Coordinates of N, CA, C and O in Angstrom, one line a residue:
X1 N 20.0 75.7 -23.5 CA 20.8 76.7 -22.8 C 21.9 77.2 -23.7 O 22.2 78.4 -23.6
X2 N 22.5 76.2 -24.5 CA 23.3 76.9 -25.3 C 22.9 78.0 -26.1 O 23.5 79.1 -25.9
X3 N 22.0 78.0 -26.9 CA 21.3 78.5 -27.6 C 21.1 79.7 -26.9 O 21.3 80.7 -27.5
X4 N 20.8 79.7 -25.9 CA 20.1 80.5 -25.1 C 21.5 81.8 -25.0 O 21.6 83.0 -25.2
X5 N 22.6 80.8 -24.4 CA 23.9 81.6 -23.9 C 24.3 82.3 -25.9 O 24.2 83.5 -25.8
X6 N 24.6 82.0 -27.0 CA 24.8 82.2 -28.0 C 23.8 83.6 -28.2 O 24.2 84.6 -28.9
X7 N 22.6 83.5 -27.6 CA 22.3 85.2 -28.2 C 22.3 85.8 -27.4 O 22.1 86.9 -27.8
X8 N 22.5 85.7 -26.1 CA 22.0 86.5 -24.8 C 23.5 87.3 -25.4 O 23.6 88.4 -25.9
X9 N 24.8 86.0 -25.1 CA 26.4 86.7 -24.8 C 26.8 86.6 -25.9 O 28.0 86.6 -25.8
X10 N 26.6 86.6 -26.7 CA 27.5 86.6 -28.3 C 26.8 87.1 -30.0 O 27.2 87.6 -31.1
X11 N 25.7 86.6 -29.2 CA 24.4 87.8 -30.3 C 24.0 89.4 -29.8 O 23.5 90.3 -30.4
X12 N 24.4 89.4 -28.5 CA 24.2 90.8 -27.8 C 22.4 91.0 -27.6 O 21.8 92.1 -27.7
X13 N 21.9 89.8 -27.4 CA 20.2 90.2 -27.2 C 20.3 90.4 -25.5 O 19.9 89.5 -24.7
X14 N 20.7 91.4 -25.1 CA 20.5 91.8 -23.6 C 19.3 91.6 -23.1 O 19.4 91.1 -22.0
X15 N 18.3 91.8 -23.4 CA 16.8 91.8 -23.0 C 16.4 90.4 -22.5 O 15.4 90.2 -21.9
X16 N 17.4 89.1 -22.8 CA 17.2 88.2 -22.7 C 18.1 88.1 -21.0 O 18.2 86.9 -20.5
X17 N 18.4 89.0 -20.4 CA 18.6 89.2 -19.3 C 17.8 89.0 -17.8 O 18.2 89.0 -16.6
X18 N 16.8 88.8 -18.4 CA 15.2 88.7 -17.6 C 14.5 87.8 -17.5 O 13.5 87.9 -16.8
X19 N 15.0 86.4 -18.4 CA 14.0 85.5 -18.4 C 14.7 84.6 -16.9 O 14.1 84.1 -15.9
X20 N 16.1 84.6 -17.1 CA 16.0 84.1 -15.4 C 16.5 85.3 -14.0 O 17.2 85.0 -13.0
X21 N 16.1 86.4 -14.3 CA 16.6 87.2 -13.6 C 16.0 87.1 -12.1 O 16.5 87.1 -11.0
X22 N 14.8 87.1 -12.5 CA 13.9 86.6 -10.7 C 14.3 85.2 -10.3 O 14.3 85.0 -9.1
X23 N 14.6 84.4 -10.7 CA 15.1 83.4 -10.1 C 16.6 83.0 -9.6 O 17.0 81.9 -9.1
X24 N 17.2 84.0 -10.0 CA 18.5 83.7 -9.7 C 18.7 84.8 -8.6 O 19.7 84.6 -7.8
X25 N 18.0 86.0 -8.4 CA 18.1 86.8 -7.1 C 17.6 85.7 -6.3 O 18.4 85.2 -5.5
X26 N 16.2 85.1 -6.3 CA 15.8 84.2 -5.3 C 16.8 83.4 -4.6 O 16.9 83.5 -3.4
X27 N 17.8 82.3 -5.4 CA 18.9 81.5 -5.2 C 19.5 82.1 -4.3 O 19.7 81.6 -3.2
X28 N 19.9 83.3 -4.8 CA 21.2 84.3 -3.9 C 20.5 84.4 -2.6 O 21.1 84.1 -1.6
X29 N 19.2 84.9 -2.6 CA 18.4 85.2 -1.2 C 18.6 83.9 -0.5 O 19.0 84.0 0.7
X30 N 18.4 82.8 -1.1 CA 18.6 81.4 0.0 C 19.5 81.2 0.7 O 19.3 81.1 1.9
X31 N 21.0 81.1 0.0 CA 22.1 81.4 0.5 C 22.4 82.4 1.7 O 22.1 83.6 1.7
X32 N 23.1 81.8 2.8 CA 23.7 82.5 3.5 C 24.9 82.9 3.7 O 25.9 82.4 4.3
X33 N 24.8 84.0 3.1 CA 25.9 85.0 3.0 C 26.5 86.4 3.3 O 25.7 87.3 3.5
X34 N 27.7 86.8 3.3 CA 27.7 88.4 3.9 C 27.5 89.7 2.4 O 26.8 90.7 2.1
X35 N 28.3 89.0 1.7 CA 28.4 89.7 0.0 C 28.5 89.0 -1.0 O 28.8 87.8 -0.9
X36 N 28.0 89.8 -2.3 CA 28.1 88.9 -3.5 C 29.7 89.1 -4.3 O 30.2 90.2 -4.1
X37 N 30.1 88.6 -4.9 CA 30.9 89.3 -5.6 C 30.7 88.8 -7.3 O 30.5 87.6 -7.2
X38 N 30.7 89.3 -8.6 CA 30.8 88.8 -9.4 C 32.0 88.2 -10.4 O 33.1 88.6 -10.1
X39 N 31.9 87.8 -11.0 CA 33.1 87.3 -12.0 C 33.3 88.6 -13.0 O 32.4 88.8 -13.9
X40 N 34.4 89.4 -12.8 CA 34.6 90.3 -14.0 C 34.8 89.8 -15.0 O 34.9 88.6 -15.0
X41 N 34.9 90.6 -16.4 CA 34.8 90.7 -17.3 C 35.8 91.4 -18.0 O 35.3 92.6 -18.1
X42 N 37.1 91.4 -18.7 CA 37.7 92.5 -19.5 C 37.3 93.5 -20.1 O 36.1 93.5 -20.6
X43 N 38.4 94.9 -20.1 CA 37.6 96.1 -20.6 C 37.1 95.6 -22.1 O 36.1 96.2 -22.5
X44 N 37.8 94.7 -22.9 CA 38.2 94.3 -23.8 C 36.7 93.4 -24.5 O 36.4 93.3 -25.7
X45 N 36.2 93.0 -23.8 CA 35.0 92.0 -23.4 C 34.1 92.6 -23.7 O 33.4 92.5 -24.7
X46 N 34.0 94.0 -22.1 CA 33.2 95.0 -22.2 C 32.7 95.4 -23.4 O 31.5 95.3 -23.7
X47 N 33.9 96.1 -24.2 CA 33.7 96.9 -25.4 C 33.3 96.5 -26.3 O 32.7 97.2 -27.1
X48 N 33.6 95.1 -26.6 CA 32.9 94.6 -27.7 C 31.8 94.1 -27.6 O 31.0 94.1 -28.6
X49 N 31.3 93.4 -26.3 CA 29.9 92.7 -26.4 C 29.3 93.8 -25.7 O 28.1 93.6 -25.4
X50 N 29.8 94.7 -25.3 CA 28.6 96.5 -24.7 C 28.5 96.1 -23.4 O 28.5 97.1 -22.6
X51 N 28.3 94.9 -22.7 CA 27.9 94.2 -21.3 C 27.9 93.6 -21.0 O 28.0 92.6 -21.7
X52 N 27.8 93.5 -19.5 CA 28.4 92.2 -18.7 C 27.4 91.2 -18.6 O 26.4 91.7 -18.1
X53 N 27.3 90.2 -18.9 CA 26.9 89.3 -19.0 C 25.8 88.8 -17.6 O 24.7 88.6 -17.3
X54 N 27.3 88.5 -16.9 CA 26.9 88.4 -15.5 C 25.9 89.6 -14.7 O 24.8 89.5 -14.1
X55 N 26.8 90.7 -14.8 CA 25.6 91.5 -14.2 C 24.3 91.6 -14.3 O 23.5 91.6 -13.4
X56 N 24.0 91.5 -16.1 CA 23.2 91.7 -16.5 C 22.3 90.4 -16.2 O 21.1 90.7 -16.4
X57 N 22.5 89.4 -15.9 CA 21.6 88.0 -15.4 C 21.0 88.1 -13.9 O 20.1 87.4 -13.5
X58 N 21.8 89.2 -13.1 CA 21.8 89.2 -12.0 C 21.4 90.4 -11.4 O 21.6 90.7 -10.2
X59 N 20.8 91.3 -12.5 CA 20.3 93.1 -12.1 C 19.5 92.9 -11.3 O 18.6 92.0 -11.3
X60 N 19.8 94.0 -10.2 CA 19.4 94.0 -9.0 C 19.4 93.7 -7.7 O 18.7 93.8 -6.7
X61 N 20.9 93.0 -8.1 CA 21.3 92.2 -6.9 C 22.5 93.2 -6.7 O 23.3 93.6 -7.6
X62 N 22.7 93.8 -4.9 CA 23.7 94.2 -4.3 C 24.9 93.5 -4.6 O 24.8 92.2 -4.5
X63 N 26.2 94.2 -5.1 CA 27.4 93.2 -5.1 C 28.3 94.7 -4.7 O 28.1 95.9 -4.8
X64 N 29.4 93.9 -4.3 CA 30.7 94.3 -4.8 C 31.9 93.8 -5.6 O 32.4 92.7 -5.5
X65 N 32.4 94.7 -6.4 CA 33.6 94.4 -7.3 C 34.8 94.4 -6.6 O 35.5 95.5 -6.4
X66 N 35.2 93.1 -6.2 CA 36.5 92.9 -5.9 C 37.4 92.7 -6.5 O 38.5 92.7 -6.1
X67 N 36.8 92.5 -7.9 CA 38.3 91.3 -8.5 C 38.3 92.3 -10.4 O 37.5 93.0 -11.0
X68 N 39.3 92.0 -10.6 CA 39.3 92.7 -12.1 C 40.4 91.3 -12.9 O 41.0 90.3 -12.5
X69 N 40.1 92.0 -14.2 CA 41.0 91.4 -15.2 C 41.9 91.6 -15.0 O 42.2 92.8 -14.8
X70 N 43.2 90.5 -15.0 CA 44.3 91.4 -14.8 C 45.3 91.7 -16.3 O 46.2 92.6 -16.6
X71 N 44.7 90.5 -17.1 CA 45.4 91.3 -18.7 C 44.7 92.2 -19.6 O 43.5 92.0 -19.6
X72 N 44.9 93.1 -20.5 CA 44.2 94.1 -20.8 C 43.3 93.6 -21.7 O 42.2 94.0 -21.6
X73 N 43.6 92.7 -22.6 CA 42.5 92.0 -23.4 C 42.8 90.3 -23.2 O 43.8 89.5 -23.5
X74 N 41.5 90.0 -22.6 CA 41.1 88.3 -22.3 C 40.7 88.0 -23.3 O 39.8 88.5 -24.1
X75 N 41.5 86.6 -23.4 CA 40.7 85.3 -24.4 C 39.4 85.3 -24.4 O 39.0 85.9 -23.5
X76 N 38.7 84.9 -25.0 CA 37.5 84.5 -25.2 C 37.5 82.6 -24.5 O 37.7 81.6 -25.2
X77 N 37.2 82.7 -23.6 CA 37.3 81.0 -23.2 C 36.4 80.1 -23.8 O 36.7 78.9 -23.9
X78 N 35.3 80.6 -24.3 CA 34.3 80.1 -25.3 C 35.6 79.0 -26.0 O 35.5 77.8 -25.8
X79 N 36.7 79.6 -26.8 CA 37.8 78.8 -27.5 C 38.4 77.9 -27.0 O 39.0 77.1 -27.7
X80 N 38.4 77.9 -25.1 CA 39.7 76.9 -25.2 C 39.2 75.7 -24.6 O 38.4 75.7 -23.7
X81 N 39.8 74.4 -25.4 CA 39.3 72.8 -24.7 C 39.4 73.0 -23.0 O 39.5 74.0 -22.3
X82 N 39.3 72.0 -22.8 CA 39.5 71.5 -21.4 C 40.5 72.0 -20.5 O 40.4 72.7 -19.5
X83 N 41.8 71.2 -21.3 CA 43.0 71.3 -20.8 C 43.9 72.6 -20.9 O 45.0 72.6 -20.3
X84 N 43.4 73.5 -21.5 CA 43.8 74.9 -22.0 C 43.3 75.7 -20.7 O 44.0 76.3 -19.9
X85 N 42.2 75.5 -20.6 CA 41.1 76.2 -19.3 C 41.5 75.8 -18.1 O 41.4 76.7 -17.3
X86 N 42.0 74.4 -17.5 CA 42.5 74.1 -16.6 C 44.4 74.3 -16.4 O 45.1 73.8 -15.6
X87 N 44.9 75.3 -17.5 CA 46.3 75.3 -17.1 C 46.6 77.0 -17.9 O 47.6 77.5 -18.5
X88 N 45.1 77.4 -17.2 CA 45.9 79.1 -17.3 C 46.4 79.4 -16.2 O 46.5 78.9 -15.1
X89 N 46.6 80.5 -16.7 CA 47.6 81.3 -15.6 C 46.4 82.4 -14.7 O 45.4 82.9 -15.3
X90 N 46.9 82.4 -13.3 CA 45.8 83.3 -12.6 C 45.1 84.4 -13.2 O 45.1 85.2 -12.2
X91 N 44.3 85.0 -14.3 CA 43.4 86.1 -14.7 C 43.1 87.2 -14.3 O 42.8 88.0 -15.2
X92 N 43.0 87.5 -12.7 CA 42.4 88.4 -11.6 C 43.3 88.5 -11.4 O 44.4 87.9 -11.6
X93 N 42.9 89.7 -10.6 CA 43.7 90.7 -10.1 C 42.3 91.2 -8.5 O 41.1 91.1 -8.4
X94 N 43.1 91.6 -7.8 CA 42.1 92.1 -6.6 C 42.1 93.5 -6.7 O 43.1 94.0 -6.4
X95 N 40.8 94.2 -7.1 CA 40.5 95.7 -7.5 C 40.3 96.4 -6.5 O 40.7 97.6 -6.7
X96 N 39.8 96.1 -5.2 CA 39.3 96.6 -4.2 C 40.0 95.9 -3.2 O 39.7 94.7 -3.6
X97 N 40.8 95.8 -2.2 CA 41.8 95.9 -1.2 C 40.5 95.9 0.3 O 40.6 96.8 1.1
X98 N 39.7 95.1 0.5 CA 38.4 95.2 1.3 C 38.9 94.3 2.4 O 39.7 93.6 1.8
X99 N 38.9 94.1 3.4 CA 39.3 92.8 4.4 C 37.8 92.2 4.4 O 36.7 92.6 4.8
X100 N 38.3 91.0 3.8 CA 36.7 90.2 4.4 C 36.5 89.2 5.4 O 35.6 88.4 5.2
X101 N 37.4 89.1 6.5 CA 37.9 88.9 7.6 C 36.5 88.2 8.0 O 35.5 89.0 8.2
X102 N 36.4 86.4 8.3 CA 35.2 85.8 8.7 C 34.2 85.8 7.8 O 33.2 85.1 8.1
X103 N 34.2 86.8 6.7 CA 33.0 87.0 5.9 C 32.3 85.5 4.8 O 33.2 84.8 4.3
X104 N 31.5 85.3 4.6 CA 31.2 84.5 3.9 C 30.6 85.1 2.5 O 29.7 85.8 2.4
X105 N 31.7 84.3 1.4 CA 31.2 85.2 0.0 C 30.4 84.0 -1.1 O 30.4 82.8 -1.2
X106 N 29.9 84.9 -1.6 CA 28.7 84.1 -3.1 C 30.0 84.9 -4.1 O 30.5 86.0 -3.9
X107 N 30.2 83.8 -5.2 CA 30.9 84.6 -6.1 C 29.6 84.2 -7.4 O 29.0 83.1 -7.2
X108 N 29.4 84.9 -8.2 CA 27.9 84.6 -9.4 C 28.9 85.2 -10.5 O 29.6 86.1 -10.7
X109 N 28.3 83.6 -11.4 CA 29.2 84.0 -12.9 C 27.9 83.8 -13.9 O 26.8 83.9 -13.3
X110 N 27.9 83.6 -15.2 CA 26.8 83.3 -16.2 C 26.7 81.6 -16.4 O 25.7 80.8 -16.5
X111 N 28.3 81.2 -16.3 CA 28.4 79.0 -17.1 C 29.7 79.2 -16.1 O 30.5 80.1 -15.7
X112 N 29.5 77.9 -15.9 CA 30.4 76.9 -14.9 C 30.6 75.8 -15.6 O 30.0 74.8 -15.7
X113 N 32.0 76.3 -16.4 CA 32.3 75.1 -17.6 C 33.6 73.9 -16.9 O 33.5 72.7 -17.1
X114 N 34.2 74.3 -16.4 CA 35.6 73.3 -16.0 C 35.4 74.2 -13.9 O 35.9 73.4 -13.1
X115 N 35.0 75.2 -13.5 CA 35.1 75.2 -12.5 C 36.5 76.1 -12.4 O 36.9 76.1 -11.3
X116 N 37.2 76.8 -13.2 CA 38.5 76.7 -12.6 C 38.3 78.4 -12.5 O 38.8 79.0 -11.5
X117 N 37.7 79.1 -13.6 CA 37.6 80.6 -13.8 C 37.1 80.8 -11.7 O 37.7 81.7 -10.9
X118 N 36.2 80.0 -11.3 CA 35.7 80.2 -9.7 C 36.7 80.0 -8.5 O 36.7 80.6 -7.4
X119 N 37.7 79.0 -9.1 CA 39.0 78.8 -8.1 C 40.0 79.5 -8.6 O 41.1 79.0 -8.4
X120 N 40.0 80.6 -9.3 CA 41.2 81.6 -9.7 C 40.1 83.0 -8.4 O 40.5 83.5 -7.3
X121 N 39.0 83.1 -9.0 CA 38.7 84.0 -8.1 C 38.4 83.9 -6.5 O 38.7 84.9 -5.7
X122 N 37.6 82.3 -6.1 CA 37.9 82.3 -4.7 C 39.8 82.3 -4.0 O 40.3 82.8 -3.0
X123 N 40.1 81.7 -4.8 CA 41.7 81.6 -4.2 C 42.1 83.5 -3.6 O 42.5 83.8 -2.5
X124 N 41.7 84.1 -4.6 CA 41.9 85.6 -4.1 C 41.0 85.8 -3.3 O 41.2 85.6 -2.1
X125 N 40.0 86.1 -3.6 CA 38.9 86.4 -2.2 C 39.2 85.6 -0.7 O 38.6 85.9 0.4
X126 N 39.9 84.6 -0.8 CA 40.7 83.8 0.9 C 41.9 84.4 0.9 O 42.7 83.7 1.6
X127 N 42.5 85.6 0.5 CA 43.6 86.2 0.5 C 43.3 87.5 1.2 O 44.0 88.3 1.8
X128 N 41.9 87.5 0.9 CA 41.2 89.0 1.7 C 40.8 88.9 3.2 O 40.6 89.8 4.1
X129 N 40.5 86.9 3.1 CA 40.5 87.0 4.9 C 38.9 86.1 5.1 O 38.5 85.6 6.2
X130 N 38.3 86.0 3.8 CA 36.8 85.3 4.1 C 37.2 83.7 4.1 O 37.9 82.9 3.5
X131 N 36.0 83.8 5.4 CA 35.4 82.4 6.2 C 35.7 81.4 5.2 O 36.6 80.5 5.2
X132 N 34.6 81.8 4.0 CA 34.3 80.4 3.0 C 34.0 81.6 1.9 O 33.9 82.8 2.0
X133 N 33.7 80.4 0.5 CA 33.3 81.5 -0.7 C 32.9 80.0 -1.5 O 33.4 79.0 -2.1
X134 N 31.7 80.8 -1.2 CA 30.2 79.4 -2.4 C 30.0 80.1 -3.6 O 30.1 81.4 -3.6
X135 N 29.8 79.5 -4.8 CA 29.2 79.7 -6.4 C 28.0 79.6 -6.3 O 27.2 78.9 -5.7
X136 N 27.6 80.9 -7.6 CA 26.4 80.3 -8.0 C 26.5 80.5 -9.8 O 27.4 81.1 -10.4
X137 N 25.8 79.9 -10.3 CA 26.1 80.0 -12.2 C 25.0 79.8 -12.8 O 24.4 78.9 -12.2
X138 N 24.4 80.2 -13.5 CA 23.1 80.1 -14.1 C 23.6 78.9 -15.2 O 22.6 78.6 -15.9
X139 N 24.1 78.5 -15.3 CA 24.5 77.0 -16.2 C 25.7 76.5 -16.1 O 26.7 77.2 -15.8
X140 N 25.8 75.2 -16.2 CA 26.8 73.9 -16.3 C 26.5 73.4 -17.6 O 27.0 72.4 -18.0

């Protein structure tokens, strides 16, 4: 999987987008939920790796963008140990002002390394008013 994550997101082989793309809509379909939301990405991110990562593992799946970066150019977390990752500072920002009042949300990232990138963005999405908010990640 490493290997795998090194060219898909940092060699830029996009095409490699597809080998779990039907199986991770499947996941999402099992799940009972109202929306998806994804884990953003910096404009900063954007522009250098051309695409989102996430989305791109997960084309074709209905989402909404709720949440953005909130500094103009993000670390690369690939760099930080453990303890670095678990004592940032909130990242997001809420882009879309949506009430999700009772709603139940899927948040979908690419790696689920320390868990904490998922509790910076549910923490905001229970600020919007939803029920509960479940993960999904194509790797640990």
């Amino acid at each position: 999987m490493h290997d795998y994550m090194q060219r898909y997101k940092f060699n830029g082989e996009y095409a490699l987008r597809h080998v779990f793309n039907r199986q991770l809509i499947q996941a999402v379909q099992n799940i009972e939920i109202d929306l998806v939301v994804p884990i953003p990405i910096s404009q900063y991110t954007l522009l250098t790796r051309g695409f989102n990562q996430t989305l791109g593992l997960f084309e074709g799946l209905r989402y909404q963008q709720l949440l953005s970066v909130s500094q103009a150019k993000k670390t690369d977390q690939s760099r930080f140990n453990r303890q670095k990752r678990l004592t940032r500072a909130q990242p997001f920002v809420i882009a879309n002002h949506t009430s999700l009042s009772g709603k139940s949300v899927l948040l979908i990232d690419d790696v689920y390394t320390t868990g904490r990138t998922l509790y910076y963005a549910a923490e905001l999405i229970y600020t919007l008013g939803a029920k509960n908010v479940k993960s999904l990640s194509l790797a640990r």
